[in-house]
CSV table of C-alpha atoms and ligand atoms in Angstrom, one decimal:
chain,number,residue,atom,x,y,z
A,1,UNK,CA,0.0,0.0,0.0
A,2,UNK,CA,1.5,3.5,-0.9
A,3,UNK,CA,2.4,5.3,2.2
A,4,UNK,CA,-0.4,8.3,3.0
A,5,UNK,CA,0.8,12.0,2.2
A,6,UNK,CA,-1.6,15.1,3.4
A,7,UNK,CA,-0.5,18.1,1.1
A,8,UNK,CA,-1.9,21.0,3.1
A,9,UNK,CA,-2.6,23.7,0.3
A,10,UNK,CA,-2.0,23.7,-3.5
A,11,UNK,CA,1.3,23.9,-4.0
A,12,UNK,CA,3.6,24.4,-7.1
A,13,UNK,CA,3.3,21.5,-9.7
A,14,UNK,CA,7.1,21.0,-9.3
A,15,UNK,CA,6.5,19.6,-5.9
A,16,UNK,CA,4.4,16.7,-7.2
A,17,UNK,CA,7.4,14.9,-8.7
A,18,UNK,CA,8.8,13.6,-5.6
A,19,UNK,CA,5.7,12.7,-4.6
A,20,UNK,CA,5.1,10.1,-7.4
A,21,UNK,CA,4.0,6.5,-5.7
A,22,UNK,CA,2.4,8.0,-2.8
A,23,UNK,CA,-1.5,8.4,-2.2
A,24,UNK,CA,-1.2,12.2,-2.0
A,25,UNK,CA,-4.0,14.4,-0.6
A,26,UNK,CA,-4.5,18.0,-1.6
A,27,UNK,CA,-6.4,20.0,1.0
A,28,UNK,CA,-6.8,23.3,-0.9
A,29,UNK,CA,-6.1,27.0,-2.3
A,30,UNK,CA,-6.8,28.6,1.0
A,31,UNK,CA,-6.0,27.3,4.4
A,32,UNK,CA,-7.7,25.1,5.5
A,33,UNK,CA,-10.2,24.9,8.0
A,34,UNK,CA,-8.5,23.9,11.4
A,35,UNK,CA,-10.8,21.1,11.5
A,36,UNK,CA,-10.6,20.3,7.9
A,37,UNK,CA,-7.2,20.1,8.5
A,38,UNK,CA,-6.9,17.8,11.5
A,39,UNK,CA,-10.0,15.9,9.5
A,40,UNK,CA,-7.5,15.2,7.1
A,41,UNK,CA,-4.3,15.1,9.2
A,42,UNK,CA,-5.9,11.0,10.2
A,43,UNK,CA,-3.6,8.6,8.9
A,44,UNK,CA,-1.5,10.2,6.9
A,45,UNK,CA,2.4,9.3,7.1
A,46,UNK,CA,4.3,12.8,5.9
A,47,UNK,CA,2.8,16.0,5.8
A,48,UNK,CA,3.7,18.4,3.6
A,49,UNK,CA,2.7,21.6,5.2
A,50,UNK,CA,3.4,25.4,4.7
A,51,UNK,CA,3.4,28.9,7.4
A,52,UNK,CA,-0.9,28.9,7.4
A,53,UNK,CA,-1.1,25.8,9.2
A,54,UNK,CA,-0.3,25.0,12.8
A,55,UNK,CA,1.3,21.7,13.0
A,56,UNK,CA,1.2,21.1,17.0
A,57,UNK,CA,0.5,18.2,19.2
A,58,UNK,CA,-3.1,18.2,18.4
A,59,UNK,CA,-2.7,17.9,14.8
A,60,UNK,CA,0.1,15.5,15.3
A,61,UNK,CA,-2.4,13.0,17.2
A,62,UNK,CA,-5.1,13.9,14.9
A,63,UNK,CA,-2.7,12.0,12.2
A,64,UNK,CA,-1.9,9.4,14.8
A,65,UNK,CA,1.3,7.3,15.4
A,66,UNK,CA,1.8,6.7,11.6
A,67,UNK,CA,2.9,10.3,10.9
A,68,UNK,CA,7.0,9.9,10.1
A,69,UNK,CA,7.3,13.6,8.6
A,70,UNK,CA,6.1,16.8,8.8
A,71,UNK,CA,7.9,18.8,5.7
A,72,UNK,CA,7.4,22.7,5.9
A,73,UNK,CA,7.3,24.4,2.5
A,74,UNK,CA,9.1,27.3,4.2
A,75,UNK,CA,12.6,28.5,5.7
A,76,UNK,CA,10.7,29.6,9.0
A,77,UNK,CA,9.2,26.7,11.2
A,78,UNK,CA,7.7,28.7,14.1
A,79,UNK,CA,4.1,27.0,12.7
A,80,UNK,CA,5.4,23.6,14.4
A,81,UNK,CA,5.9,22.5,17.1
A,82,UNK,CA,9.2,20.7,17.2
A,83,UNK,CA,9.2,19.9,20.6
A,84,UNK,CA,5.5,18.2,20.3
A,85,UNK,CA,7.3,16.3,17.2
A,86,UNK,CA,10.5,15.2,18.7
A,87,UNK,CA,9.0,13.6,21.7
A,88,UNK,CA,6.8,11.9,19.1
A,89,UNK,CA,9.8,10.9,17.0
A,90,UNK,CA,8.4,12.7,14.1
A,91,UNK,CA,11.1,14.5,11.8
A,92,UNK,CA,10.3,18.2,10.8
A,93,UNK,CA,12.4,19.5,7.6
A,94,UNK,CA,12.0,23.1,6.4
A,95,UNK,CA,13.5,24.8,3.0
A,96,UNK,CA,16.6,26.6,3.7
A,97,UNK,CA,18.8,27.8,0.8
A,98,UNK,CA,16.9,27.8,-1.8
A,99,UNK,CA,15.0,31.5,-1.1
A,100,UNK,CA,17.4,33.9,0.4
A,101,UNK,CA,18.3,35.3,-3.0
A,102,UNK,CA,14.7,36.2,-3.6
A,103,UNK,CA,13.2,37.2,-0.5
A,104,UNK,CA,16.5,39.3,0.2
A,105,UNK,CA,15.3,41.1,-3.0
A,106,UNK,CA,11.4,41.9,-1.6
A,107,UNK,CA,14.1,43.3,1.6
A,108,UNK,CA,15.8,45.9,-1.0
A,109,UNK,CA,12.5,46.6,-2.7
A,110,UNK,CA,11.1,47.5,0.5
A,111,UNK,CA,14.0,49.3,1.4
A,112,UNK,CA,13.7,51.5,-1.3
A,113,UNK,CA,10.4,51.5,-1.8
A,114,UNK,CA,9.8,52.9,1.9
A,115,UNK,CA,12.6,55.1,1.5
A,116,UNK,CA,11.4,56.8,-1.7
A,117,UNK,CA,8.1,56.6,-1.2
A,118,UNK,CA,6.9,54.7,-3.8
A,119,UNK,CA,3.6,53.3,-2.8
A,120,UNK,CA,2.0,56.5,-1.3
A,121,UNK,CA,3.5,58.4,-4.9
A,122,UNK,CA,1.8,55.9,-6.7
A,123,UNK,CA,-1.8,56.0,-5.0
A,124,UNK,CA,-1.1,59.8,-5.4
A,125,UNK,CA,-0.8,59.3,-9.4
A,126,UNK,CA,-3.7,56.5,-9.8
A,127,UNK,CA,-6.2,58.7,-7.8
A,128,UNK,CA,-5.7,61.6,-10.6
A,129,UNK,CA,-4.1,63.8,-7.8
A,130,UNK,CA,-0.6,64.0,-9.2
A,131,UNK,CA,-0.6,67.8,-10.6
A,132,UNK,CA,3.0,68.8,-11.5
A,133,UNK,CA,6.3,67.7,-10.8
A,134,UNK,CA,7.6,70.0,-7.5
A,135,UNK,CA,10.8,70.7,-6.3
A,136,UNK,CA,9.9,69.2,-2.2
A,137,UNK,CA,7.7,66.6,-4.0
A,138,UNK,CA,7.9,62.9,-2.4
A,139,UNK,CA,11.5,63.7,-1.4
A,140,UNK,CA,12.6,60.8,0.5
A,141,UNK,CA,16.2,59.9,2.0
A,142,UNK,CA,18.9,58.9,0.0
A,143,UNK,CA,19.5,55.0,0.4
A,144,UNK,CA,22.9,54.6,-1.3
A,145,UNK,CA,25.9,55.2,0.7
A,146,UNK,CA,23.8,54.7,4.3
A,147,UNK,CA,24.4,52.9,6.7
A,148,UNK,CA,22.1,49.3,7.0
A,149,UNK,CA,21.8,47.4,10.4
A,150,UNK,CA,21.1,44.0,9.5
A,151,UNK,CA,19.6,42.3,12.5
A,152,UNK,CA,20.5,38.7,11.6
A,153,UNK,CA,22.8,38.1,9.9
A,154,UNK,CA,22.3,34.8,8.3
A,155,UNK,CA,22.1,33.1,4.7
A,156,UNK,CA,19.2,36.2,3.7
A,157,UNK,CA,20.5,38.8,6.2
A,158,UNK,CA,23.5,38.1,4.3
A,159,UNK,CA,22.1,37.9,0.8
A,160,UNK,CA,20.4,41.5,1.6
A,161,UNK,CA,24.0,43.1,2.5
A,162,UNK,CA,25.2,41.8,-1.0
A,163,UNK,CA,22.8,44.0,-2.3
A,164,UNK,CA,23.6,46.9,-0.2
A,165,UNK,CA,27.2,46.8,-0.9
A,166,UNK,CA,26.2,47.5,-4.7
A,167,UNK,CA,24.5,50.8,-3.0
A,168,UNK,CA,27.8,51.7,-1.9
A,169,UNK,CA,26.4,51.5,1.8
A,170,UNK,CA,27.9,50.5,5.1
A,171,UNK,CA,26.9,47.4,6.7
A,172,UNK,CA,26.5,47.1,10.0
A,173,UNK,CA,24.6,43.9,11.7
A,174,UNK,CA,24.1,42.6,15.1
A,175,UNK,CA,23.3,38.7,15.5
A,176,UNK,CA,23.6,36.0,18.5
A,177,UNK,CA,26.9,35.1,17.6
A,178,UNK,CA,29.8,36.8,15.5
A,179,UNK,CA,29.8,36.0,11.9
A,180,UNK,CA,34.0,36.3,11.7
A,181,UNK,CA,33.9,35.1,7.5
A,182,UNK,CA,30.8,37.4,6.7
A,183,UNK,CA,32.4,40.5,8.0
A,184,UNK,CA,35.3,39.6,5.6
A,185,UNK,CA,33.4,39.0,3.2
A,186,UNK,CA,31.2,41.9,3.5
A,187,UNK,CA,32.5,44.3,5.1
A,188,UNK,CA,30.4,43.9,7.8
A,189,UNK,CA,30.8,45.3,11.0
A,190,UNK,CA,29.1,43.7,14.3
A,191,UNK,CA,27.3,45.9,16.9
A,192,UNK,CA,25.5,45.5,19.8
A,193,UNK,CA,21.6,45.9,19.0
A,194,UNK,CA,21.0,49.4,20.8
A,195,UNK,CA,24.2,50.8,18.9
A,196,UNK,CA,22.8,49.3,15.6
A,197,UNK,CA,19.5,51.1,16.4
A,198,UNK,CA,21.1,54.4,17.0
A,199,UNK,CA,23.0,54.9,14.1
A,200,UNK,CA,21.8,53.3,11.1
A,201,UNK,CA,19.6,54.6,8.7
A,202,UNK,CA,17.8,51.2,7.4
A,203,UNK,CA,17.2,48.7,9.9
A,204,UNK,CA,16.4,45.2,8.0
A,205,UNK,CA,15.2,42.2,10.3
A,206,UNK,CA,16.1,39.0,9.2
A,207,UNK,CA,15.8,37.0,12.7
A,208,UNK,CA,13.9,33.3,13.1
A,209,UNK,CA,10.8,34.1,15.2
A,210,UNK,CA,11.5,32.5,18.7
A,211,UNK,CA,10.9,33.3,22.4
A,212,UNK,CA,13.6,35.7,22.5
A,213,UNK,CA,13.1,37.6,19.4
A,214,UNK,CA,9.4,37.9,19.9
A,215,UNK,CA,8.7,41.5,20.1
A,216,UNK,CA,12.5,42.4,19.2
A,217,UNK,CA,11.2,45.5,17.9
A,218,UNK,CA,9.3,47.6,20.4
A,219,UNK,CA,8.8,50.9,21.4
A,220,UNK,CA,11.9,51.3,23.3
A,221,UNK,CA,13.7,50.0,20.5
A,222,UNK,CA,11.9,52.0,17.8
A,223,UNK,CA,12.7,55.1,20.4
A,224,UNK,CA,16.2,54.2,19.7
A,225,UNK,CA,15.9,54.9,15.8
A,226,UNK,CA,17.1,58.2,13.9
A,227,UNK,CA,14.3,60.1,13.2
A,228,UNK,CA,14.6,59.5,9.5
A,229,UNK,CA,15.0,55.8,9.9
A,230,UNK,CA,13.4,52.8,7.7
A,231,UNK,CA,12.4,49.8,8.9
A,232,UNK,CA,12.9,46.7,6.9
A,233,UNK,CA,10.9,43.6,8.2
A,234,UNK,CA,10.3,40.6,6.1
A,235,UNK,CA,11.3,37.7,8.5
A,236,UNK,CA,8.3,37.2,11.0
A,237,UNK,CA,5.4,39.7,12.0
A,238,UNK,CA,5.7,38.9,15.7
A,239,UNK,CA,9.7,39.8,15.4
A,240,UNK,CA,8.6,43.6,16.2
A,241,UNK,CA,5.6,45.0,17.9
A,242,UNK,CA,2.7,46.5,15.3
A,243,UNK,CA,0.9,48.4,17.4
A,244,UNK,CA,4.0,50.1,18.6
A,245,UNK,CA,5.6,50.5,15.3
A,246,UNK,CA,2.1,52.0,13.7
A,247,UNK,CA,2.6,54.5,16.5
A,248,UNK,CA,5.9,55.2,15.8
A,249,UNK,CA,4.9,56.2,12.3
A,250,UNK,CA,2.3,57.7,13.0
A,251,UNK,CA,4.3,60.6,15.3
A,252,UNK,CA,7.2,60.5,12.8
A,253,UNK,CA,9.4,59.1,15.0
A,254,UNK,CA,10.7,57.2,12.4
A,255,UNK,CA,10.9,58.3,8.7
A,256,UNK,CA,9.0,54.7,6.8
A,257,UNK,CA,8.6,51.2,7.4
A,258,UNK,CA,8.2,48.4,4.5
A,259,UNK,CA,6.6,45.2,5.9
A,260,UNK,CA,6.4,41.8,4.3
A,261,UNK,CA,4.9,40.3,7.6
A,262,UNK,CA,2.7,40.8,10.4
A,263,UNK,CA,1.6,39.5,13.8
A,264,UNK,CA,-1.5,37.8,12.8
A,265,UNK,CA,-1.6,37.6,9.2
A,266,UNK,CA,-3.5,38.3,7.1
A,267,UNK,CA,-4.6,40.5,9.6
A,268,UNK,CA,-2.6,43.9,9.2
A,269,UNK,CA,-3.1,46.4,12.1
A,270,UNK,CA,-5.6,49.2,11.0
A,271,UNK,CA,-3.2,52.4,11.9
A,272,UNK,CA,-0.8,51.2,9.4
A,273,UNK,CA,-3.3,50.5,6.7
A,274,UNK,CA,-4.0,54.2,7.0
A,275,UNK,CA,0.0,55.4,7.1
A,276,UNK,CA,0.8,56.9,4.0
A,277,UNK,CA,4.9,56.1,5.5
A,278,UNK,CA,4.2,52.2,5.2
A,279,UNK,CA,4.9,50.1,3.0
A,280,UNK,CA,3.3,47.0,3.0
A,281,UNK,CA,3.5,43.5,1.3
A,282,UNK,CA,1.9,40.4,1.3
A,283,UNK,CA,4.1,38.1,3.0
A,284,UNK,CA,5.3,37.5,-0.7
A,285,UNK,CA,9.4,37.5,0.3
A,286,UNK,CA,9.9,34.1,-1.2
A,287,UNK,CA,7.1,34.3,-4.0
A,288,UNK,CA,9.1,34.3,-6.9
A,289,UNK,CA,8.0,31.5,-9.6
A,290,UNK,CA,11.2,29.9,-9.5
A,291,UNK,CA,11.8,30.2,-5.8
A,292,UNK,CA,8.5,28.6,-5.2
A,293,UNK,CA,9.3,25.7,-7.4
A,294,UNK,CA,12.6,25.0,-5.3
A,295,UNK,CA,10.7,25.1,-2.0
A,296,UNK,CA,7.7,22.7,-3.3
A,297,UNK,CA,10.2,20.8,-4.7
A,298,UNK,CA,12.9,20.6,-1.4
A,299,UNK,CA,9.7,19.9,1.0
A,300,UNK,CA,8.7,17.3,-1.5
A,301,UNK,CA,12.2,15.5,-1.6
A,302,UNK,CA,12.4,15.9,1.8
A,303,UNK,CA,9.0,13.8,2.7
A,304,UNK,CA,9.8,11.4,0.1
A,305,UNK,CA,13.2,10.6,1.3
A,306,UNK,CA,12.1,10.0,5.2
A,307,UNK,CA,9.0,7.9,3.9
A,308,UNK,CA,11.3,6.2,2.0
A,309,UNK,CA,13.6,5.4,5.1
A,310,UNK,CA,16.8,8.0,3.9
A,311,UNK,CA,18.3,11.0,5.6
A,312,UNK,CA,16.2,14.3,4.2
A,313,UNK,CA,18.8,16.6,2.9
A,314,UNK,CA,17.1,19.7,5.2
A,315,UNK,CA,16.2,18.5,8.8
A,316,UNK,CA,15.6,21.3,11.0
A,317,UNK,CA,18.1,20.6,14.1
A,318,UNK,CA,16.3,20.9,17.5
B,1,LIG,C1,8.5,32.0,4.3
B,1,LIG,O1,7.9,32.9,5.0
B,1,LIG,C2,9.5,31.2,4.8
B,1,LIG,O2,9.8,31.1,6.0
B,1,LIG,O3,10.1,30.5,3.9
């Protein structure tokens, strides 16, 4: 009998080629129903799930002691709970690798896009408002030859100071632990968070969402910034505090923010659907065509190989 697979939502049709043999299950375009999903979760062997669905204990016993492998179509695995899957002997694999190139990209468009205020421009000019080109018109800062705090520096922390090199901007980043060969690389120089937040003009956030960098970003921190300081966030929503951050914008204390993510997506807090100095995406860092095909097709492999009895090639270590 071919082993069960749940596929959680529609997914790329790249990732159905790994799957080939199995009785595969596709749940649907939108996420699911959380009990349509732990409906469906019964019996199935490897799950192949993405960042809409909650994979915890509950959903784990919902598939029962069959499930071998829960394969998250994403970088980020804060949706599951690897604690409730180790002490179930359950392996959890995630998609590193294969997106930093593009969702450091949505970073820099962000980045600029905030910066020179592209989105509230734009709205301006579609609404029939735009009357003549003005000297003070939509001046924004300059991005290229600021300085960036990266606040993470790992594989897209890293692929986003690439791109900020090309700027001709100074790169500044503060992470748990030194990165010695990316400083060489880079240029990079490490600081301690409040020093980052003081002095840099773009502040990107590239941090895995975990007790300690819930919240991150608050309103001391924010206090902190330059008063013509970006924000950059398009690692997790709960990594900075929304209601504090719409403040900040509101009162200027900052100059633009350009989201990707939020606290309770797709949920977007109301102030900063009203800021004219946000700009906001999404959650669409890793959505380029290709990209998407990579990650369907890693989480695929992944499942396959544990079903299959092999090493995955991208267990998440906990
Ligand atoms: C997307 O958000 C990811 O974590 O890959």
């Amino acid at each position: 009998m071919p082993e069960k697979v749940l596929v959680t939502r529609e997914i790329p049709q790249a990732g159905f080629g790994p799957l080939e043999g199995f009785d595969v299950t596709v749940l649907s375009e939108a996420p699911p129903e959380r009990g349509e999903l732990l409906g469906a979760a019964r019996g199935a062997e490897g799950v192949l799930s993405t960042v809409t669905e909650k994979i915890d204990g509950e959903f784990m016993d919902a598939a029962g002691e069959g499930l071998k492998v829960v394969a998250n179509m994403a970088v980020g695995y804060d949706n599951v709970d690897v604690v409730a899957a180790r002490e179930r002997g359950i392996v959890v694999t995630n998609t590193p690798g294969v997106l930093d190139e593009t969702t450091a990209d949505v970073a820099f468009m962000l980045l600029l896009a905030a910066a020179r205020r592209l989105g509230e421009s734009e709205r301006v000019l579609r609404s029939g408002r735009w009357e003549w080109w003005g000297p003070k018109l939509f001046t924004g800062p300059d991005v290229w030859g600021k300085r960036l705090g990266i606040v993470g520096l790992g594989r897209i922390g890293q692929a986003v100071a690439r791109r900020a090199r090309g700027f001709g901007m100074e790169i500044v980043y503060h992470n748990r632990s030194r990165k010695p060969e990316a400083e060489e690389e880079l240029g990079a120089r490490y600081l301690e968070l409040d020093e980052l937040l003081r002095t840099a003009d773009f502040v990107s956030i590239h941090t895995p969402l975990t007790d300690e960098t819930h919240h991150l970003i608050g309103a001391e921190e924010l206090e902190k910034m330059r008063p013509r300081a970006v924000l950059v966030n398009t690692s997790r929503g709960p990594v900075v505090d929304e209601a504090a951050l719409a403040d900040a914008l509101v009162q200027g204390r900052i100059f633009a923010a350009g989201l990707d993510v939020y606290e309770e997506e797709p949920k977007v807090h109301p102030k900063l659907l009203d800021l004219e100095n946000a700009v906001l995406a999404p959650h669409i860092g890793s959505g380029s065509i290709e990209t998407r095909d990579k990650m369907a097709t890693l989480a695929a492999e992944n499942l396959a190989a544990v079903l299959r009895g092999e090493a995955p090639k991208t267990p998440i270590k906990s």
